[in-house]
Each structure stands twice: as structure tokens, then as C-alpha cells.
């Protein structure tokens, strides 16, 4: 936008910034929000008329597949995005072209298009140099500096870009250890553990120390990462008033003395609250927590390195001993200019965190260059570098903060917070001032952060200034002068010009009231303190801590996944137990690295490291800000474009941590009202996302598409088909899976899953963390591996910590999916952005994959060799569940080795191999993962492009030798073939697939799905009670049960041949006994089963149901079907031809529905509505009520007749593509969806109705014989123009030109048939009884149409959904017509006396408006009331049927049945038909009521009103 010419919105009279002086803050704020919303709605309406889609909510995949809207359940969020956020979008996510120092180059963005409003912003090469007042670079270590940047650049070149492993595995290195030790010493704690992301430090560590049975007491204004961590923990969470010690003590008293007993209590607070700029009341909180035995968690993200004489945070600032704070958390993103965070505590608590925190077990450890930045900045801050630079920076920051805060207060601004906080919020209140202040500041070369809802309360938007030690006093003074000018222009000097004191709204007044209430709470808590402590258990040394469990425990005991605890007081140090610290003498230089996730071998690539070093030398290391607040740099935007282009999707969004990517994506898109169908094998990230989203989760067996289909079928049953409710709302459905499962190496059966999600109208989220960059011919993941279009997957999420050779993750998909996450994705919004050099590394890796496909080929060859070695017995005692093509090959002990200590044996083999130079470790599985979702114990092994054939041979030899030394003899032989040549025939031990995750009591999963007839269910219960067998499926199942052969539906993709002991026979007849088995099934393929059951192994009968005729016909029907097919082919050919030709003609004359602008788009919208059913349902009753005569009633009847006949023809000529399939396939046509088929009903009515009215007006005389031929010609010309307009509008709405043309012809034919019989028809409507020839004729036509409706079938013998929809619409229209005609006959008019209508336009407008409003209100209310009563009656009847009649009838019908499966079948027997009948009854009640009220009730009401209400002709 043109910032230089910008005029503030709040300077306009309707949005006046001075409104608060009269109305007060709250009233003025809500008043402006009302204008804000109206303006947004108006702009979006204008865009809609011009055919401009809202790109922020664009859901192309959902629209194409008729999916529930992304906004379902999140209407408030989407409403804000569509109508409010677009006005201020330009002030957020501003890219920065320079390093994040005191002055930055902020990119200038311009609208992508000048059409309409809210256009997408495009970054230009131009920028503006601005003073950075929005960055967290408190001490100036961010960006380029002489203290850190040279060391970081050298570290990038000396060490790998990332560790390519988690800290709990082989990612723990000496640099990380040094960072932890230095940090612990700096903050004054025994030990510390670091996590690669500041947000994840809270969100992944809190669940590691709290669980079910614990209580978390959190400040009401704590950061989102704390909220997320508390929710993930499973502990009970209670919030206390912000910074109110009294309220905290009251909650503690209730926890200590209340009825519920807690395992432990954790109080979580922040040192400095970033949106308030306040310091916590740490001394008072610590005192109270010590008194009641609660533990204290202190988040020092904004205070460590920023306050205190030596930068040690609020403990030092407020004089609190760090030993009194149990857990000290902080981030390295801000004062240190790096990335990541730390947690410091006692040794046992830190050990617990290392073992249980997902940031340690499921995420890449801190990269070496980041460690270098932290160490170098820490040395400077603490003075260990031998200089006083750190002390000077701390002193400068303190002085700058004081100067700037005092300057803001002197200006009369309403400043929040306390000194010496470097964060200074300033209140704005009114919403228009959010964008105004940022734009005016940008004009004055100030980069500031403005914050509004939903980050703050809706009536408290604010500016947030952040001061740095790098700022000079002159720059800050200039900034204050510019801020003063802006404040005057926007009227935000609320201290100088206060609001109306009679109205509420000032945050200062609110804080004063809170202080008074806090004083009262403190007094109340102190008064109850003694009684609360006495009512608890006995205290030890004046505290209550003896009652609670140690901090390193959780509410429910959890075993150690490495082995039993070695200590009764706390968990073991998992790092030492797994032997990871037993490094090879040359750090990180094993001869062969098997457990590294560096699939492409690029982390140590010199070209990549040079590119990363160049980025560091240009932009520094850390970003020091979230993406939305000047934390977006060119490498970030480049990476997102690269990913989107690489995958072939619309857009991608980047997250700064892999472990928090999918766990942020799922809750951002899902809602608690949704249901998720999820593979049991998903990892911790998906599990965390599911818990945060609170969706209803339904599990299916690991990689079992058939079981997934079973779950979806159950959902279809639950979502109303077999329910006693008629109006149950539909739920959004999500299918969530990983592409390649890291725990097992199995591949998701993607083609089958895509088919299932399309069939059941679900959205799909797929985590491709392992498969991205490592599968497919060019590394594009599982979609390329299976040949599936990536656009078929709604959301693709992945970590960049594997093939990306970096840190972080991404989400890719449609624009709406991505744009929504930029506002609602927690890991994106509330986290500092990824260090730019790591974005450079990921983009480089993706480009290398595109340019050098051989990297992927080499990685795949390495993985294939690993898998071959595992299944062929080259590594005795080991096997794998990994599928062919998987880049990860977990090596687990064979089934026969289950008698040994599996954990200890794997750890021993891995430790011995590492001592011999083979980098392999036990795969760490987070103990918080539920048992049903845990993969088998295994050694972590990845294929890598860095592996040579010799390397792998040496690794296999070492593993074989060490396993021979560790494993017992019986374990070494397990899984190995007994004799040569038996590799594909004999099976020694259990099937490896049976080890993969299944709930107790369930059979092992079967591979495959419903992607083809071979994968269909073995049997299907039809609606008539018969059971149809699928011979291919039953044949497959028999093969699967045999001891000599195993067949799988996944064979066609080369999948699921998981070990040497799994023998697979081809489905194409490679088995010798296959033909006989197949033929044995033929007689029972289609036969109905007596008493609901049949025996597959039954002997063949001489005559069977298979010999019975499959259909019956007569010659007349054969001829009709023949001509129907010929006409249908003709119509389809016409549709194909006109669909290609007509749009070109419209484009040439400027009438294309989507490419045209302004008036043309408005024409299509208006004409489309005029030709719609909604318009006719409004206009035709008004015509009847205004001209109460037989002819107007005939118009209504004729409209119903043409619509019904049009639906009949549409249904007869419908195809599979005539409509999108409804979300609930069992409801069929009852689900709302459009049908596009020949002819167009709107075209029928556009021809029939206007010319019928004209014929009635002017009679059947020739034009030249009329009294006013010119006027009549004009009216007929208007009718033709109306018909042409409606036809164009229908084409713009998706109908083909041939359909519209057919509608015009059908309407003309029906009009021609009616014209000779108009008087006869009117006579029937004005008769005194319904028992007339006209009445019987009408009933006969309706019955004939309903009973003889042609219903096309698909290849499976099912009625097409489009045909079902047309059939339903036809009989509803005809029933409405019948009862409207009956109501017209029963109508008693006001007599023959003519009543004059108004002659003036104003009079006409008044009469029409009054009749329209009164008539439709009465009609709609009557329909609603009757349908509501009918629905209640039918639901009661259905409940009685389901509860009483159905169990009795089914029990009598199936007496003698046994087996749980048949009992399960009986639960749904017969309910579907009854529910469809019930819905039909309710719809009939609606139609009959509407018809009778329109024809009889409303006219009778108007008869009793004023004389100018009706005209009798």
C-alpha cells in the first residue's frame, strides 16, 4: 500500500478517535468494532459480486470434494479472519531484509491485485530502514556482532549443520553438554537440560513432570506454551488471578484441605509477562508455595539476561534465592540471540525430563551453531571472556528501559508494566488505531508491534515496545518525538485527555479495582491459613511438602522403557543407561552412522555449510522474534516457496520445530466437535495434537485399510443413519496418519486411505516426517511413491529434521489451510521463528533433491540393503517390520527372542557396536506414549545416501558378531529359515506383522484396503437382508489363513512382505491350488444366506441361487431402455460440445461468469437468484396473495408441474458426475447437494412462467390484431431477455449450455401442452370440490410420475445419488402441488366485489411489503411449528422402535444365532429404512403445511384485514 499517502482511518468522522471522550473506552471500542465488522462484510460482499474469492479461507480441495467447511466449529476465528484481520493484515508478518539489530530493513509489500479488497500482499524488493522497537534482541546479541557471529560462522563450517538425532539417542554431543553445564551454573541450579525450541521447552517438559493426579496452578495470563503443556500433562489445571498472591493462596488452601488429594502441586508463573510488561510477585509467591508444599515453575523467557545486575533474571532482581524456585525455565531466543530453551532444576528432576520430555526424545537436539551462539553470549554476559562488555550491555539495557518508559509516560500515554522490564505495552483501545499506529510509525521509520484480539482481550488492543541495549539514546529520543506526533494524530494520550469518567473501560481503573480485590483476597487467605493447614495432614518443619510426591514423579507410576528404575527416589539417567555418552574417541565421527536421520547425507555437506555460513554472516543466527513480529526473513519465505513448488501444492507454512509441527496443525484445524480416524502407530506429535484438539478419536489397526473402512462404516452408523434423532448435526471427519511410521517402518496404504476419505467425505492429515525427501523417484514422499496426486491430501505435514538436514517443520496444502495457521497455529504464532541459516539449509536440501535424484536413489538402496539384511538372516536374531521402500528400518529382536530381557539385550548390542565404530542406538520411545500406540523395541536404523556398500557390509558384520555374543542361541535362530530354499515357504515363529501395535485381544492387522475389488470386504449385508460375498476378498482371506501361503492386498504395490518368514503368493494365480479354491467359491458369490449365515467350506450344490436369473424384463421396457440410452448418449455429447464452446463465446463478448468484472458479476448473482427456487418460493406466493384468482393459482400449480417434470427428466438422465457425493452415503439424496443434469429446471421455468402470464394477459390473438402491438412486443422482448438472463446465470452456476437449452425446450413444450386447456384447469381450481375431473387427472399424473420414475443404476447396481435427489425433489414438489390445489378449492373468497388496489408506486410498495412480510412470517412459522411437532412425534416413535420393537423382532427373526459378530450385525438391522421413512414423514408434513397455508390460510387472513389487501377477478 502507499504508506506515504496514508490517511488514518480513525481520523474520519464515523471512526473518530475522539469518541472515547464522550462514550468512554468500552463503548467507543465496541462502536468502532461494529463499524469495523460492517465494513468488512461490505468489502467481502463487494468481492463476492465481482467473483473475487477470499484467499485466506480458500479451500479448493474441500469445495471440489464437497467437504464440510474448514470454518465448521471455528466460525468466530474465520469471521475474524474474513472481516477484521484483512483490514490490518499489512501490519503483521512484515518481512525483514537485514539482520535483527537496532535498525532493520523492513520490506514493502503491495497488493497482488487492484481488484476488490483484501487482496493478497506480495513482497517487493523495496524496503525501508526502520528503528527496531519490536524485537526481543534485548542485549544486542542478535544479528551481526563481533562477539558471536565469527564464532558461529566457524562452528557452521566445523560441525554438521544439525545432529540428525534426538538428545536421547545419538544427538547428544559435547557442545550440548557444555551448554547445559554453563546454563545450570549461570542460573544457580544443580543441572539443566536444553530443548531446541523455546515454545517446546514449556509444552513438552511440563507433561514430563506432571500427570494425572497432579494439580497445576497457572497464572491467568501465562503464555500459550504453558497452557499447552498443562493441557498435555493430563493434570488438573486451575488458574489464579494474574499476579494475585491472595487468590493463589486460596486455591492452595482448597487443594491442601479439600476433599481431593493431589500427588503434587505445581505453580507456574512467568518472570516478565510479555503482553503486560509486569514482573511477577516472586517473593510472595515463593513464600506461599513453600508454606503449602507446592513446587514453583518460573518461566524466565523474557527476564533471563534482561533484568538483574548480572542478568540472572527476576530471582536476582527481586532478591529470591534460586534454590527456592524448584524449576527455572528460560529461552535463548531473546537476550542471547540464539534459539531454544532450557530447564534447570535438581539432578533427579532433570534426569526425569531427559527421559520423559518429548523435546528430548522425539525432536532433533540443539544444532552445534546454536550451541556456539549461546556459549559465546553467556561468556560475555557473565564476564568469563575477561571483559566488562556484558556488564555494560546489562547497564545500557536498564538505562534505556528507564529512559524510554519515562518518556512514554511523560507523553501522557497509558503505559503498562514495571521498571526494569524492557517490554512496555501502551494502550490503544479502539480497533482502528491498531493499523493506524503501525502504518504511521512505519512512515516515520519506526518498526513497532501492535497487538489485538485474539492475543489480547477484544477491548484492550495495544502497542508493545521492546527496548534493546543496542539502541542509542539519540535514536530513542527521536522515536519518542515521532510517537508523540502519532499519539496526537490518533488521540491516544489518554493521561492528558482522559475518557468520560462516567463510563467504564480504562484498564487503569480495572487494575485499581483488581488491586483492591487482591488486598481483600490476601486478607481472606491469611484469615483461613491456620485452619487450612491444620485440616491437612501433619506438617514437617513448618511446611506441607512431606505430603507430596517428589517433583520428578508423575501422578500415575510409569515404568522406564529402558529397564526397571535403579533408584527408589527417582528415575535413572536415561542418557547414561542407553550408553549414548559412550562416544567414539573422535566426536560424532563413527565409521558408519546407522541411527542418524540424515537420510540424504547433507548435514556435513560442504556446499550446504557454505550457504549456511553465508546466511549467518548476512543475517546473524537468531531471529529474535516470532514470524508475525518482524521475525520473517528471506530464507523463510524462500523455504516456503520451495516446499510448495516441490510438492505441487498451493502454499506451505514453516514451523520452527519439528516436534511441534503436527501437534500445532491438528488443533489449529480440528475442533472438539470433529471426529478423527487415526492409525494406532502414530507418534507423539500426532498424539499431542489429538489431545489438544479434543476431537473424538477412533483408532484403526496399524496400516490396516480394511479396519479403517470398518471404523468409517461405524461412523456412518453413528452419524444419524441408525440414530433415533432426525436432525443430528453432521461432524467433520479427519483421517490422520503418518506416511512412513518411524516406530515400525511400515507404509500407510495411501491409495486405499485416499479412496476411503473421498468415499466418506473426510479430510486427511498426513505426517510425512520420515518419507518427505526420502521416498518416491524424486523424493516427494509417499504420494509420489504410490503415484497419488499430493492435492488429494488435504494437509501434508512433515519435519525437516530428517531429509531436510535442518530443524523445524512445515505444513502444506490449500491456501486457506495455510493462511489459517499463520494466525491460529500455536507453534507458528507464539514461537520465535527458525534461525535463518537453518531455513537456508532446508531449502538447499530440497533443491539438491530436485537437482540430484541420485541422492534419493542411494538412500533408498541403503534402506533396501538394511531391510534385506534383516529379513534374510544376515543379522542373527533380528528382523524388521519395515515395508519395502521405507527409509527407516527398525531392527527388532525376532519373536523367538522374547524370553530374553529385550531392552537390556538391545542396549548391549548397540553399545558394543558403537565401541566398534558403528553408530547405532536403541530407538527411544517416549514413556508417555500409551501402550496401544507404542511400537516394538528396536534398534534405530536409517538408510542414508552417505552409506556405501562397504560401510553397510561392515556394519552388518559388526552387528552380527555382537548379537552373537549377546543373544542366546535360541534367539539367534529365530526368524532364520531352516533350510536353503525355504525362505518363501516355511514360517518359523510368529509373523513379524503380529508384533505391530494391536489392542489386546485383537487379531493382527491385515494389509490392504478397499482400493480395488480385491480389497473389498469379504461379505456385505445388503439392505434387503441378504449377504453378498466378494470372491476376490474371500479368496484373499483363505490364502491369508493358510500355512503354506500368505497373500495380501498390498502386494500390488509391493508392500507388507515384511520378513523372510512371510511367504506371499500372487493373487494372479501363481499358487497351484488357487484355481480350485476360486472355483469353490463361485456358487456362493451372490447367494442369499439362509438364516443370515453360510459356510464357506460347504460342498457345491448341483443347482444353486447362482443359476437363478439376475434380472427380468419385457420387450417394451427393453425398447424404452434402448432409446433412453441413445438419447442419453446424445445429451452427454451435447454437454461435452457446448461446455467447451459456449464459455469461449461468452469470454469474447465479455460475459464470462468468472473472468468478467463488476457489473457482469453482479448480473450473474442477481439473475442466478431470480431463477432460483428460493426466489420463486418468495415471489409466487406473493403473486397469489396479491391477485387472489384462479389464474395466479394456476401459475403456482404450473410452476410445480414444470419443476417436477424437470426433476423427473434430470433423474432419468443423471450420471455419476451429475452431483458431488453426499457426506453420509447411507442418507443418499437426503444430504444437500447440487445436481447438474439435463434439463435445467431453472431453464424450464424461465420459459414457461413469463410466457404463460403474457398469454393470459393478451390472449391468443395475433400481434397485429392487438390494440397496442408495440407495448405487447416490448413485454415479449422483456420475457425473452428474462429467459436469456436466467439461462446465462445457470451456466455461470455450473450447468452446461446443453442442460440450459434442454430446459428451455422442455418448458416451451409444457407451455404448448397447457395453453389449450387453461380454462379447464382454472375451472378445476375454482370448483367447489376436489372430486373433479381436473383433480383426478392431477392425482393420476402425480402417481404415475412417482411410480414410474426411471432410476439409473451404477455398475454396482446402486441408484445414482443424483437420481435419488431428483426423485425426492420431484415427489416433494408434486405433493406440494396437490395440496396447494386442494387448498385453492377449499378457499372461500371474499366474494365477487372488486377491491381497488393503490394506484401510486408508494401504495403498491406498501401493500406488497405488508403482504410479503405478514404472509411469509405466518407461512414459515406454521411450517416450523408443524415440522417441529412432527419431528418430536417421529423421534419418540423411533426411540420406541429402536428400544422395544426392533430387539424383539430381530431376536425372533434370528433366534438361535451365536457369535458376537452376528449380534453386532443385529444392532443395525432394519433401522435405516425406518429412519428414512421417518424423515420422509417430517418432510411431507412441511410440504403439506406450506401448501395449505399458502393457498388457504394466508388468503383467509387477508380477507379479514383492510380492504386494500386482495383483488378478486
mmCIF file of N, CA and C in Angstrom, residues 1010-1053:
data_model
loop_
_atom_site.group_PDB
_atom_site.id
_atom_site.type_symbol
_atom_site.label_atom_id
_atom_site.label_comp_id
_atom_site.label_asym_id
_atom_site.label_seq_id
_atom_site.Cartn_x
_atom_site.Cartn_y
_atom_site.Cartn_z
ATOM 1 N N UNK A 1010 -9.616 -50.911 0.458
ATOM 2 C CA UNK A 1010 -10.734 -51.015 -0.475
ATOM 3 C C UNK A 1010 -10.428 -50.353 -1.805
ATOM 4 N N UNK A 1011 -9.159 -50.270 -2.159
ATOM 5 C CA UNK A 1011 -8.835 -49.568 -3.379
ATOM 6 C C UNK A 1011 -9.263 -50.284 -4.625
ATOM 7 N N UNK A 1012 -9.546 -51.580 -4.585
ATOM 8 C CA UNK A 1012 -9.942 -52.344 -5.763
ATOM 9 C C UNK A 1012 -10.874 -53.449 -5.314
ATOM 10 N N UNK A 1013 -11.505 -54.163 -6.259
ATOM 11 C CA UNK A 1013 -12.373 -55.266 -5.854
ATOM 12 C C UNK A 1013 -11.658 -56.305 -5.010
ATOM 13 N N UNK A 1014 -10.352 -56.475 -5.229
ATOM 14 C CA UNK A 1014 -9.621 -57.433 -4.414
ATOM 15 C C UNK A 1014 -9.601 -57.025 -2.950
ATOM 16 N N UNK A 1015 -9.736 -55.736 -2.703
ATOM 17 C CA UNK A 1015 -9.609 -55.233 -1.350
ATOM 18 C C UNK A 1015 -10.962 -54.967 -0.700
ATOM 19 N N UNK A 1016 -12.055 -55.311 -1.377
ATOM 20 C CA UNK A 1016 -13.376 -55.072 -0.804
ATOM 21 C C UNK A 1016 -13.605 -56.044 0.339
ATOM 22 N N UNK A 1017 -14.573 -55.758 1.206
ATOM 23 C CA UNK A 1017 -14.851 -56.673 2.309
ATOM 24 C C UNK A 1017 -15.270 -58.037 1.800
ATOM 25 N N UNK A 1018 -15.003 -59.064 2.597
ATOM 26 C CA UNK A 1018 -15.367 -60.408 2.186
ATOM 27 C C UNK A 1018 -16.850 -60.600 2.047
ATOM 28 N N UNK A 1019 -17.629 -59.911 2.876
ATOM 29 C CA UNK A 1019 -19.080 -60.023 2.812
ATOM 30 C C UNK A 1019 -19.708 -58.678 3.085
ATOM 31 N N UNK A 1020 -20.867 -58.450 2.495
ATOM 32 C CA UNK A 1020 -21.576 -57.177 2.651
ATOM 33 C C UNK A 1020 -23.043 -57.472 2.890
ATOM 34 N N UNK A 1021 -23.604 -56.867 3.938
ATOM 35 C CA UNK A 1021 -25.025 -57.021 4.228
ATOM 36 C C UNK A 1021 -25.796 -56.014 3.394
ATOM 37 N N UNK A 1022 -26.660 -56.485 2.538
ATOM 38 C CA UNK A 1022 -27.455 -55.607 1.709
ATOM 39 C C UNK A 1022 -28.666 -55.101 2.492
ATOM 40 N N UNK A 1023 -29.321 -54.072 1.944
ATOM 41 C CA UNK A 1023 -30.478 -53.505 2.627
ATOM 42 C C UNK A 1023 -31.639 -54.481 2.704
ATOM 43 N N UNK A 1024 -31.681 -55.460 1.808
ATOM 44 C CA UNK A 1024 -32.777 -56.424 1.846
ATOM 45 C C UNK A 1024 -32.501 -57.602 2.777
ATOM 46 N N UNK A 1025 -31.394 -57.542 3.509
ATOM 47 C CA UNK A 1025 -31.083 -58.601 4.448
ATOM 48 C C UNK A 1025 -30.197 -59.685 3.882
ATOM 49 N N UNK A 1026 -29.954 -59.709 2.586
ATOM 50 C CA UNK A 1026 -29.079 -60.716 2.006
ATOM 51 C C UNK A 1026 -27.626 -60.350 2.222
ATOM 52 N N UNK A 1027 -26.768 -61.319 2.064
ATOM 53 C CA UNK A 1027 -25.328 -61.131 2.239
ATOM 54 C C UNK A 1027 -24.639 -61.506 0.944
ATOM 55 N N UNK A 1028 -23.841 -60.574 0.421
ATOM 56 C CA UNK A 1028 -23.110 -60.814 -0.824
ATOM 57 C C UNK A 1028 -21.655 -61.047 -0.498
ATOM 58 N N UNK A 1029 -21.081 -62.069 -1.095
ATOM 59 C CA UNK A 1029 -19.664 -62.372 -0.898
ATOM 60 C C UNK A 1029 -18.851 -61.794 -2.038
ATOM 61 N N UNK A 1030 -17.667 -61.325 -1.726
ATOM 62 C CA UNK A 1030 -16.716 -60.880 -2.731
ATOM 63 C C UNK A 1030 -15.707 -61.999 -2.915
ATOM 64 N N UNK A 1031 -15.712 -62.624 -4.070
ATOM 65 C CA UNK A 1031 -14.882 -63.810 -4.241
ATOM 66 C C UNK A 1031 -13.396 -63.482 -4.152
ATOM 67 N N UNK A 1032 -13.009 -62.313 -4.670
ATOM 68 C CA UNK A 1032 -11.601 -61.946 -4.584
ATOM 69 C C UNK A 1032 -11.182 -61.756 -3.136
ATOM 70 N N UNK A 1033 -12.063 -61.149 -2.360
ATOM 71 C CA UNK A 1033 -11.719 -60.883 -0.975
ATOM 72 C C UNK A 1033 -11.662 -62.173 -0.175
ATOM 73 N N UNK A 1034 -12.667 -63.050 -0.364
ATOM 74 C CA UNK A 1034 -12.666 -64.309 0.379
ATOM 75 C C UNK A 1034 -11.487 -65.160 -0.037
ATOM 76 N N UNK A 1035 -11.174 -65.142 -1.308
ATOM 77 C CA UNK A 1035 -10.007 -65.868 -1.790
ATOM 78 C C UNK A 1035 -8.744 -65.368 -1.115
ATOM 79 N N UNK A 1036 -8.673 -64.024 -0.966
ATOM 80 C CA UNK A 1036 -7.519 -63.436 -0.295
ATOM 81 C C UNK A 1036 -7.457 -63.883 1.156
ATOM 82 N N UNK A 1037 -8.633 -63.883 1.837
ATOM 83 C CA UNK A 1037 -8.650 -64.251 3.244
ATOM 84 C C UNK A 1037 -8.261 -65.707 3.450
ATOM 85 N N UNK A 1038 -8.707 -66.593 2.539
ATOM 86 C CA UNK A 1038 -8.333 -68.006 2.678
ATOM 87 C C UNK A 1038 -6.841 -68.174 2.499
ATOM 88 N N UNK A 1039 -6.278 -67.471 1.521
ATOM 89 C CA UNK A 1039 -4.829 -67.520 1.358
ATOM 90 C C UNK A 1039 -4.123 -67.059 2.626
ATOM 91 N N UNK A 1040 -4.676 -65.970 3.229
ATOM 92 C CA UNK A 1040 -4.006 -65.391 4.392
ATOM 93 C C UNK A 1040 -4.020 -66.341 5.568
ATOM 94 N N UNK A 1041 -4.985 -67.284 5.610
ATOM 95 C CA UNK A 1041 -5.083 -68.188 6.749
ATOM 96 C C UNK A 1041 -4.300 -69.477 6.538
ATOM 97 N N UNK A 1042 -3.835 -69.713 5.344
ATOM 98 C CA UNK A 1042 -3.116 -70.935 5.086
ATOM 99 C C UNK A 1042 -1.721 -70.933 5.658
ATOM 100 N N UNK A 1043 -1.193 -72.121 5.962
ATOM 101 C CA UNK A 1043 0.168 -72.212 6.481
ATOM 102 C C UNK A 1043 1.202 -72.216 5.376
ATOM 103 N N UNK A 1044 0.783 -72.552 4.178
ATOM 104 C CA UNK A 1044 1.744 -72.641 3.084
ATOM 105 C C UNK A 1044 1.895 -71.337 2.341
ATOM 106 N N UNK A 1045 0.920 -70.448 2.392
ATOM 107 C CA UNK A 1045 0.964 -69.218 1.571
ATOM 108 C C UNK A 1045 0.294 -68.092 2.298
ATOM 109 N N UNK A 1046 0.757 -66.900 1.985
ATOM 110 C CA UNK A 1046 0.169 -65.678 2.530
ATOM 111 C C UNK A 1046 -0.006 -64.693 1.393
ATOM 112 N N UNK A 1047 -1.230 -64.197 1.236
ATOM 113 C CA UNK A 1047 -1.491 -63.211 0.195
ATOM 114 C C UNK A 1047 -1.959 -61.931 0.849
ATOM 115 N N UNK A 1048 -1.672 -60.835 0.229
ATOM 116 C CA UNK A 1048 -2.020 -59.530 0.798
ATOM 117 C C UNK A 1048 -2.481 -58.601 -0.297
ATOM 118 N N UNK A 1049 -3.462 -57.764 0.039
ATOM 119 C CA UNK A 1049 -3.930 -56.773 -0.937
ATOM 120 C C UNK A 1049 -2.871 -55.766 -1.265
ATOM 121 N N UNK A 1050 -1.917 -55.556 -0.355
ATOM 122 C CA UNK A 1050 -0.847 -54.613 -0.632
ATOM 123 C C UNK A 1050 0.184 -55.147 -1.591
ATOM 124 N N UNK A 1051 0.071 -56.419 -2.031
ATOM 125 C CA UNK A 1051 1.056 -56.990 -2.938
ATOM 126 C C UNK A 1051 1.154 -56.208 -4.238
ATOM 127 N N UNK A 1052 0.041 -55.645 -4.675
ATOM 128 C CA UNK A 1052 0.078 -54.933 -5.955
ATOM 129 C C UNK A 1052 0.987 -53.729 -5.882
ATOM 130 N N UNK A 1053 1.240 -53.220 -4.660
ATOM 131 C CA UNK A 1053 2.159 -52.100 -4.501
ATOM 132 C C UNK A 1053 3.520 -52.557 -3.982
#
